[in-house]
Amino acid sequence: FKGGLESEKQQYIIHGGKTPNNELSDKIYVMSVVCKNNKKVTFRCTEKDLVGDVPEARYGHSIDVVYSRGKSMGVVFGGRSYIPSAQRITEKWNSVADCLPHVFLVDFEFGCSTSYILPELQDGLSFHVSIARNDTIYILGGHSLANNVRPANLYRIRVDLPLGSPAVNCTVLPRGISVSSAILTQTNNDEFVIVGGYQLENQKRMVCNIISFEDNKIEIREM
């Protein structure tokens, strides 16, 4: 996350996850490099309080940052959460369920969050791959716990940040891939590589994929 001040040039956003005693966190932290001295790097980590539609505690989700019209916004999507306490029974106390397929926009400057319901996103997804480029996020693959499938998803979520309310729209793109729990790494400005993950519950993916961008078009090919 690129901050506005020189001291905030590079920040890292941490959200959610499981705690050591198996609870889920809804906290959001901003971590920044304070100074680099004698090869020693000092970090500062501050908790950010949110108001509005605060994303519920979750894990297996994604959080990315988009940039539009000189402004930035965090985007939270997917993941899993414990079923509501009213539905819990002793045998299934720690049962998890897919989070609702809502998209959350988080303003890190003012600490407010707003959720959006997009008709193209019908299922909650966990352990998907997300790529942020300028004002757009691409969501690939993921696992639907409710249906126990890894659909070959490819969604494009575009966020416009005018002076008024943000505009969020989603497009379903063809030629997605079926993958969950994979590692994504960026190899250059317009290229990413997906390594590992699962294509079935007990079947790991033995193929890598190169994702490349040209003129805002995404291409996925096997490597």
Coordinates of N, CA and C in Angstrom, one line a residue, residues 23-191:
E23 N -9.3 -18.8 17.5 CA -10.3 -17.8 17.3 C -10.0 -17.1 16.0
L24 N -11.0 -16.5 15.4 CA -10.8 -15.7 14.2 C -10.8 -14.2 14.5
S25 N -9.9 -13.5 13.8 CA -9.7 -12.1 14.0 C -10.4 -11.2 13.0
D26 N -11.0 -10.1 13.4 CA -11.5 -9.1 12.4 C -10.6 -7.9 12.4
K27 N -9.5 -7.9 13.1 CA -8.7 -6.7 13.2 C -7.9 -6.4 11.9
I28 N -7.6 -5.2 11.8 CA -6.8 -4.7 10.6 C -5.6 -3.9 11.1
Y29 N -4.5 -4.2 10.6 CA -3.2 -3.6 11.0 C -2.5 -3.0 9.8
V30 N -1.9 -1.8 10.1 CA -1.1 -1.2 9.1 C 0.4 -1.2 9.5
M31 N 1.2 -1.9 8.8 CA 2.6 -2.0 9.2 C 3.5 -1.2 8.2
S32 N 4.4 -0.5 8.7 CA 5.2 0.4 7.9 C 6.7 0.3 8.3
V33 N 7.6 0.5 7.4 CA 9.0 0.5 7.7 C 9.4 1.9 8.3
V34 N 9.9 1.9 9.5 CA 10.2 3.1 10.2 C 11.6 3.6 9.8
C35 N 12.6 2.7 9.8 CA 13.9 3.1 9.4 C 14.7 1.9 9.0
K36 N 15.7 2.1 8.2 CA 16.7 1.1 7.8 C 18.0 1.6 8.3
N37 N 18.6 0.9 9.2 CA 19.9 1.4 9.8 C 20.8 0.2 10.1
N38 N 22.0 0.3 9.5 CA 23.0 -0.8 9.7 C 22.5 -2.1 9.3
K39 N 21.8 -2.2 8.2 CA 21.1 -3.4 7.7 C 20.0 -3.9 8.6
K40 N 19.6 -3.1 9.6 CA 18.5 -3.5 10.5 C 17.3 -2.7 10.1
V41 N 16.2 -3.4 9.9 CA 15.0 -2.7 9.6 C 14.0 -2.7 10.8
T42 N 13.5 -1.5 11.0 CA 12.5 -1.3 12.2 C 11.1 -1.1 11.6
F43 N 10.2 -1.9 12.1 CA 8.8 -1.7 11.6 C 7.9 -1.1 12.7
R44 N 6.9 -0.5 12.3 CA 5.8 0.0 13.2 C 4.5 -0.6 12.8
C45 N 3.8 -1.2 13.7 CA 2.5 -1.8 13.4 C 1.4 -1.2 14.2
T46 N 0.4 -0.6 13.6 CA -0.7 0.0 14.3 C -2.0 -0.6 13.9
E47 N -2.9 -0.8 14.9 CA -4.2 -1.3 14.6 C -5.1 -0.2 14.1
K48 N -5.9 -0.5 13.1 CA -6.8 0.5 12.5 C -8.2 0.1 12.9
D49 N -8.9 1.1 13.5 CA -10.3 0.8 13.9 C -11.2 1.2 12.7
L50 N -12.2 0.3 12.4 CA -13.1 0.6 11.3 C -14.5 0.9 11.8
V51 N -15.2 1.7 11.0 CA -16.7 2.0 11.3 C -17.4 1.7 10.0
G52 N -18.7 1.5 10.1 CA -19.5 1.2 8.9 C -19.8 -0.3 8.8
D53 N -19.7 -0.8 7.5 CA -19.9 -2.2 7.3 C -18.6 -2.9 7.5
V54 N -18.3 -3.3 8.7 CA -17.0 -3.9 9.1 C -17.0 -5.4 8.7
P55 N -16.0 -5.8 7.9 CA -16.0 -7.2 7.5 C -15.9 -8.1 8.8
E56 N -16.7 -9.2 8.8 CA -16.6 -10.1 9.9 C -15.3 -10.8 10.0
A57 N -15.0 -11.3 11.2 CA -13.7 -12.1 11.4 C -13.7 -13.2 10.3
R58 N -12.5 -13.4 9.7 CA -12.4 -14.4 8.6 C -11.0 -14.8 8.4
Y59 N -10.9 -15.9 7.6 CA -9.6 -16.3 7.1 C -9.8 -16.9 5.7
G60 N -8.7 -17.1 5.0 CA -8.8 -17.6 3.6 C -9.3 -16.6 2.6
H61 N -9.3 -15.3 3.0 CA -9.8 -14.3 2.1 C -8.7 -13.5 1.4
S62 N -9.0 -12.5 0.7 CA -8.0 -11.6 0.1 C -8.2 -10.2 0.5
I63 N -7.1 -9.4 0.6 CA -7.2 -7.9 0.8 C -6.2 -7.3 -0.2
D64 N -6.7 -6.4 -1.0 CA -5.9 -5.8 -2.0 C -6.1 -4.3 -2.0
V65 N -5.3 -3.5 -2.7 CA -5.4 -2.1 -2.7 C -5.6 -1.6 -4.2
V66 N -6.6 -0.8 -4.4 CA -6.8 -0.3 -5.8 C -6.5 1.2 -5.8
Y67 N -6.2 1.8 -6.9 CA -5.9 3.2 -7.1 C -6.7 3.8 -8.2
S68 N -7.4 4.9 -7.9 CA -8.3 5.5 -8.9 C -8.4 7.0 -8.7
R69 N -8.1 7.8 -9.7 CA -8.3 9.2 -9.7 C -7.5 9.8 -8.5
G70 N -6.3 9.3 -8.3 CA -5.4 9.8 -7.2 C -5.8 9.4 -5.8
K71 N -6.8 8.5 -5.7 CA -7.2 8.0 -4.4 C -6.9 6.5 -4.3
S72 N -6.9 5.9 -3.1 CA -6.7 4.5 -2.9 C -7.8 3.9 -2.0
M73 N -8.0 2.6 -2.1 CA -9.0 2.0 -1.3 C -8.6 0.5 -1.2
G74 N -8.8 0.0 0.0 CA -8.6 -1.5 0.2 C -9.9 -2.2 -0.2
V75 N -9.7 -3.4 -0.7 CA -10.8 -4.3 -1.1 C -10.7 -5.6 -0.4
V76 N -11.7 -6.0 0.3 CA -11.7 -7.3 1.0 C -12.8 -8.2 0.4
F77 N -12.4 -9.4 0.1 CA -13.3 -10.3 -0.5 C -13.1 -11.8 0.0
G78 N -14.2 -12.5 0.1 CA -14.2 -13.9 0.3 C -13.8 -14.4 1.7
G79 N -13.4 -15.6 1.8 CA -13.0 -16.2 3.1 C -14.0 -17.0 3.8
R80 N -13.6 -17.5 5.0 CA -14.5 -18.3 5.8 C -14.6 -17.8 7.2
S81 N -15.7 -18.0 7.8 CA -15.9 -17.6 9.2 C -16.7 -18.7 9.9
Y82 N -16.6 -18.6 11.3 CA -17.4 -19.5 12.1 C -18.9 -19.3 11.8
I83 N -19.7 -20.3 11.9 CA -21.2 -20.1 11.7 C -21.7 -19.3 12.9
P84 N -22.7 -18.5 12.8 CA -23.2 -17.7 13.8 C -23.5 -18.4 15.1
S85 N -23.2 -17.8 16.2 CA -23.3 -18.5 17.5 C -24.7 -19.0 17.8
A86 N -25.8 -18.4 17.2 CA -27.1 -18.9 17.4 C -27.3 -20.3 16.8
Q87 N -26.5 -20.6 15.8 CA -26.7 -21.8 15.0 C -25.7 -22.9 15.5
R88 N -24.8 -22.6 16.5 CA -23.8 -23.5 16.9 C -24.4 -24.6 17.9
I89 N -24.0 -25.8 17.7 CA -24.3 -26.8 18.7 C -22.9 -27.4 19.1
T90 N -23.0 -28.2 20.2 CA -21.7 -28.7 20.8 C -20.9 -29.4 19.8
E91 N -21.5 -30.3 19.0 CA -20.8 -31.1 18.1 C -20.1 -30.3 16.9
K92 N -20.7 -29.1 16.6 CA -20.2 -28.3 15.5 C -19.9 -26.9 16.0
W93 N -19.3 -26.8 17.2 CA -19.0 -25.5 17.7 C -18.1 -24.7 16.9
N94 N -17.1 -25.3 16.3 CA -16.1 -24.6 15.5 C -16.3 -24.8 14.0
S95 N -17.5 -25.1 13.6 CA -17.8 -25.3 12.2 C -17.7 -23.9 11.4
V96 N -17.1 -24.0 10.2 CA -17.0 -22.8 9.5 C -17.9 -22.8 8.2
A97 N -18.1 -21.6 7.7 CA -19.0 -21.5 6.5 C -18.4 -20.4 5.6
D98 N -18.7 -20.5 4.3 CA -18.3 -19.4 3.4 C -18.8 -18.1 3.9
C99 N -18.0 -17.1 3.8 CA -18.5 -15.7 4.0 C -19.4 -15.3 2.9
L100 N -20.4 -14.4 3.1 CA -21.2 -14.0 2.0 C -20.4 -13.3 0.9
P101 N -20.7 -13.4 -0.3 CA -19.9 -12.9 -1.4 C -20.0 -11.4 -1.6
H102 N -19.8 -10.7 -0.5 CA -19.8 -9.2 -0.5 C -18.4 -8.7 -0.8
V103 N -18.4 -7.6 -1.4 CA -17.1 -6.9 -1.6 C -17.1 -5.7 -0.7
F104 N -16.0 -5.6 0.1 CA -15.9 -4.5 1.1 C -14.8 -3.5 0.6
L105 N -15.2 -2.2 0.6 CA -14.2 -1.2 0.3 C -13.8 -0.5 1.6
V106 N -12.5 -0.5 1.9 CA -12.0 0.0 3.2 C -11.1 1.2 2.9
D107 N -11.5 2.3 3.5 CA -10.8 3.6 3.4 C -9.8 3.6 4.6
F108 N -8.5 3.5 4.3 CA -7.5 3.4 5.4 C -7.3 4.7 6.0
E109 N -7.5 5.8 5.3 CA -7.3 7.2 5.8 C -8.3 7.5 6.9
F110 N -9.6 7.3 6.6 CA -10.7 7.6 7.5 C -11.2 6.5 8.3
G111 N -10.8 5.3 8.0 CA -11.2 4.1 8.8 C -12.6 3.7 8.7
C112 N -13.2 3.9 7.5 CA -14.5 3.5 7.2 C -14.6 2.4 6.2
S113 N -15.6 1.5 6.3 CA -15.8 0.4 5.4 C -17.2 0.3 4.9
T114 N -17.3 0.0 3.6 CA -18.7 -0.2 3.0 C -18.7 -1.5 2.2
S115 N -19.8 -2.2 2.3 CA -20.0 -3.4 1.6 C -20.8 -3.3 0.4
Y116 N -20.5 -4.1 -0.7 CA -21.3 -4.0 -1.9 C -21.7 -5.4 -2.3
I117 N -22.9 -5.5 -2.8 CA -23.5 -6.8 -3.3 C -23.5 -6.7 -4.8
L118 N -22.7 -7.6 -5.4 CA -22.6 -7.6 -6.9 C -23.3 -8.9 -7.4
P119 N -24.2 -8.7 -8.3 CA -25.0 -9.9 -8.8 C -24.2 -11.0 -9.4
E120 N -23.0 -10.6 -10.0 CA -22.2 -11.6 -10.6 C -21.5 -12.6 -9.6
L121 N -21.3 -12.1 -8.4 CA -20.7 -12.9 -7.3 C -21.8 -13.6 -6.5
Q122 N -22.0 -14.9 -6.8 CA -23.1 -15.7 -6.2 C -22.7 -16.5 -5.0
D123 N -21.4 -17.0 -5.0 CA -20.9 -17.9 -4.0 C -19.8 -17.3 -3.2
G124 N -19.8 -17.6 -1.9 CA -18.6 -17.2 -1.1 C -17.4 -18.1 -1.5
L125 N -16.3 -17.5 -1.7 CA -15.1 -18.3 -2.1 C -13.9 -18.1 -1.1
S126 N -13.2 -19.1 -0.9 CA -12.0 -19.0 0.0 C -10.8 -19.5 -0.7
F127 N -9.6 -19.0 -0.3 CA -8.3 -19.5 -0.8 C -8.2 -19.3 -2.3
H128 N -8.8 -18.2 -2.8 CA -8.7 -17.8 -4.2 C -7.4 -17.1 -4.4
V129 N -7.1 -16.8 -5.7 CA -6.0 -15.9 -6.0 C -6.5 -14.6 -6.5
S130 N -5.9 -13.5 -6.0 CA -6.3 -12.1 -6.4 C -5.1 -11.3 -6.8
I131 N -5.4 -10.6 -7.9 CA -4.4 -9.7 -8.5 C -4.9 -8.3 -8.6
A132 N -4.2 -7.3 -8.0 CA -4.6 -5.9 -8.1 C -3.8 -5.2 -9.1
R133 N -4.5 -4.5 -10.0 CA -3.8 -3.6 -11.0 C -4.5 -2.3 -11.2
N134 N -3.9 -1.2 -10.7 CA -4.5 0.1 -10.8 C -5.9 0.1 -10.1
D135 N -7.0 0.3 -10.9 CA -8.3 0.3 -10.3 C -9.1 -1.0 -10.4
T136 N -8.4 -2.1 -10.7 CA -9.0 -3.3 -11.0 C -8.4 -4.5 -10.2
I137 N -9.3 -5.4 -9.7 CA -8.9 -6.6 -9.1 C -9.4 -7.8 -9.9
Y138 N -8.5 -8.8 -10.1 CA -8.9 -10.0 -10.7 C -9.0 -11.2 -9.7
I139 N -10.1 -11.9 -9.6 CA -10.3 -13.0 -8.7 C -10.3 -14.3 -9.5
L140 N -9.4 -15.2 -9.2 CA -9.2 -16.5 -9.9 C -9.5 -17.6 -8.9
G141 N -10.2 -18.6 -9.5 CA -10.4 -19.9 -8.7 C -11.1 -19.7 -7.4
G142 N -10.6 -20.4 -6.4 CA -11.2 -20.4 -5.1 C -11.9 -21.7 -4.8
H143 N -12.3 -21.9 -3.5 CA -13.0 -23.1 -3.1 C -14.3 -22.7 -2.5
S144 N -15.4 -23.2 -2.9 CA -16.7 -23.0 -2.4 C -17.0 -24.2 -1.4
L145 N -17.0 -23.8 -0.1 CA -17.3 -24.9 0.9 C -18.7 -25.5 0.8
A146 N -19.6 -24.6 0.5 CA -21.0 -25.0 0.5 C -21.3 -26.1 -0.6
N147 N -20.6 -26.0 -1.7 CA -20.7 -26.9 -2.8 C -19.6 -27.9 -2.9
N148 N -18.5 -27.6 -2.2 CA -17.3 -28.4 -2.2 C -16.7 -28.5 -3.7
V149 N -16.7 -27.4 -4.3 CA -16.1 -27.3 -5.7 C -15.1 -26.2 -5.8
R150 N -14.2 -26.4 -6.8 CA -13.2 -25.3 -7.1 C -13.5 -24.9 -8.5
P151 N -14.5 -24.0 -8.7 CA -14.9 -23.6 -10.1 C -13.8 -22.8 -10.8
A152 N -13.8 -22.9 -12.1 CA -12.8 -22.2 -12.9 C -13.2 -20.7 -13.0
N153 N -13.2 -20.0 -11.9 CA -13.6 -18.6 -11.9 C -12.6 -17.7 -12.5
L154 N -13.1 -16.6 -13.1 CA -12.3 -15.4 -13.4 C -13.2 -14.2 -13.4
Y155 N -13.0 -13.4 -12.3 CA -13.9 -12.2 -12.2 C -13.0 -11.0 -12.3
R156 N -13.5 -9.9 -12.9 CA -12.8 -8.6 -12.9 C -13.7 -7.6 -12.1
I157 N -13.1 -7.1 -11.0 CA -13.8 -6.1 -10.2 C -13.2 -4.8 -10.4
R158 N -13.9 -3.8 -10.9 CA -13.4 -2.5 -11.2 C -13.9 -1.5 -10.2
V159 N -13.1 -0.7 -9.6 CA -13.5 0.3 -8.6 C -13.2 1.7 -9.1
D160 N -14.2 2.5 -9.2 CA -14.0 3.9 -9.6 C -14.2 4.8 -8.4
L161 N -13.3 5.7 -8.2 CA -13.3 6.6 -7.0 C -13.4 8.0 -7.4
P162 N -14.6 8.5 -7.8 CA -14.8 9.9 -8.1 C -15.0 10.7 -6.8
L163 N -15.3 11.9 -6.9 CA -15.5 12.8 -5.7 C -16.6 12.3 -4.8
G164 N -17.7 11.7 -5.4 CA -18.8 11.2 -4.6 C -18.6 9.8 -4.2
S165 N -19.7 9.0 -4.2 CA -19.6 7.6 -3.8 C -18.9 6.8 -4.8
P166 N -18.1 5.8 -4.3 CA -17.4 4.9 -5.2 C -18.4 4.1 -6.1
A167 N -17.9 3.7 -7.3 CA -18.7 2.8 -8.1 C -17.9 1.5 -8.3
V168 N -18.6 0.4 -8.0 CA -18.0 -0.9 -8.1 C -18.8 -1.8 -9.0
N169 N -18.1 -2.4 -10.0 CA -18.8 -3.3 -10.9 C -17.9 -4.5 -11.2
C170 N -18.6 -5.6 -11.5 CA -17.9 -6.9 -11.7 C -18.3 -7.5 -13.1
T171 N -17.3 -8.1 -13.7 CA -17.5 -8.7 -15.0 C -17.0 -10.2 -14.9
V172 N -17.8 -11.1 -15.4 CA -17.3 -12.5 -15.4 C -16.5 -12.7 -16.7
L173 N -15.3 -13.1 -16.6 CA -14.5 -13.3 -17.8 C -14.3 -14.8 -18.1
P174 N -14.1 -15.2 -19.4 CA -14.0 -16.6 -19.7 C -12.6 -17.1 -19.4
R175 N -12.4 -18.4 -19.6 CA -11.1 -19.1 -19.5 C -10.4 -18.8 -18.1
G176 N -11.1 -19.1 -17.1 CA -10.5 -19.1 -15.7 C -9.9 -20.4 -15.4
I177 N -9.3 -20.5 -14.2 CA -8.7 -21.8 -13.9 C -9.2 -22.3 -12.5
S178 N -9.2 -23.6 -12.4 CA -9.7 -24.2 -11.1 C -8.5 -24.3 -10.2
V179 N -8.4 -23.6 -9.1 CA -7.3 -23.6 -8.2 C -7.7 -23.0 -6.9
S180 N -7.1 -23.6 -5.8 CA -7.2 -23.0 -4.5 C -5.9 -23.1 -3.7
S181 N -5.7 -22.2 -2.8 CA -4.5 -22.2 -1.9 C -3.2 -22.2 -2.7
A182 N -3.2 -21.5 -3.8 CA -1.9 -21.4 -4.6 C -1.1 -20.2 -4.1
I183 N 0.2 -20.2 -4.6 CA 1.0 -19.0 -4.3 C 1.1 -18.2 -5.6
L184 N 1.0 -16.9 -5.4 CA 1.1 -15.9 -6.5 C 2.3 -15.1 -6.4
T185 N 3.1 -14.9 -7.4 CA 4.3 -14.0 -7.3 C 4.4 -13.2 -8.6
Q186 N 4.8 -12.0 -8.5 CA 4.9 -11.1 -9.6 C 6.4 -11.1 -10.2
T187 N 6.5 -11.4 -11.5 CA 7.8 -11.5 -12.1 C 8.2 -10.2 -12.8
N188 N 7.3 -9.5 -13.3 CA 7.5 -8.1 -13.8 C 6.3 -7.3 -13.8
N189 N 6.3 -6.1 -14.4 CA 5.2 -5.2 -14.3 C 3.9 -5.8 -14.8
D190 N 3.9 -6.6 -15.9 CA 2.7 -7.1 -16.5 C 2.6 -8.7 -16.4
E191 N 3.4 -9.3 -15.5 CA 3.4 -10.7 -15.5 C 3.4 -11.3 -14.1

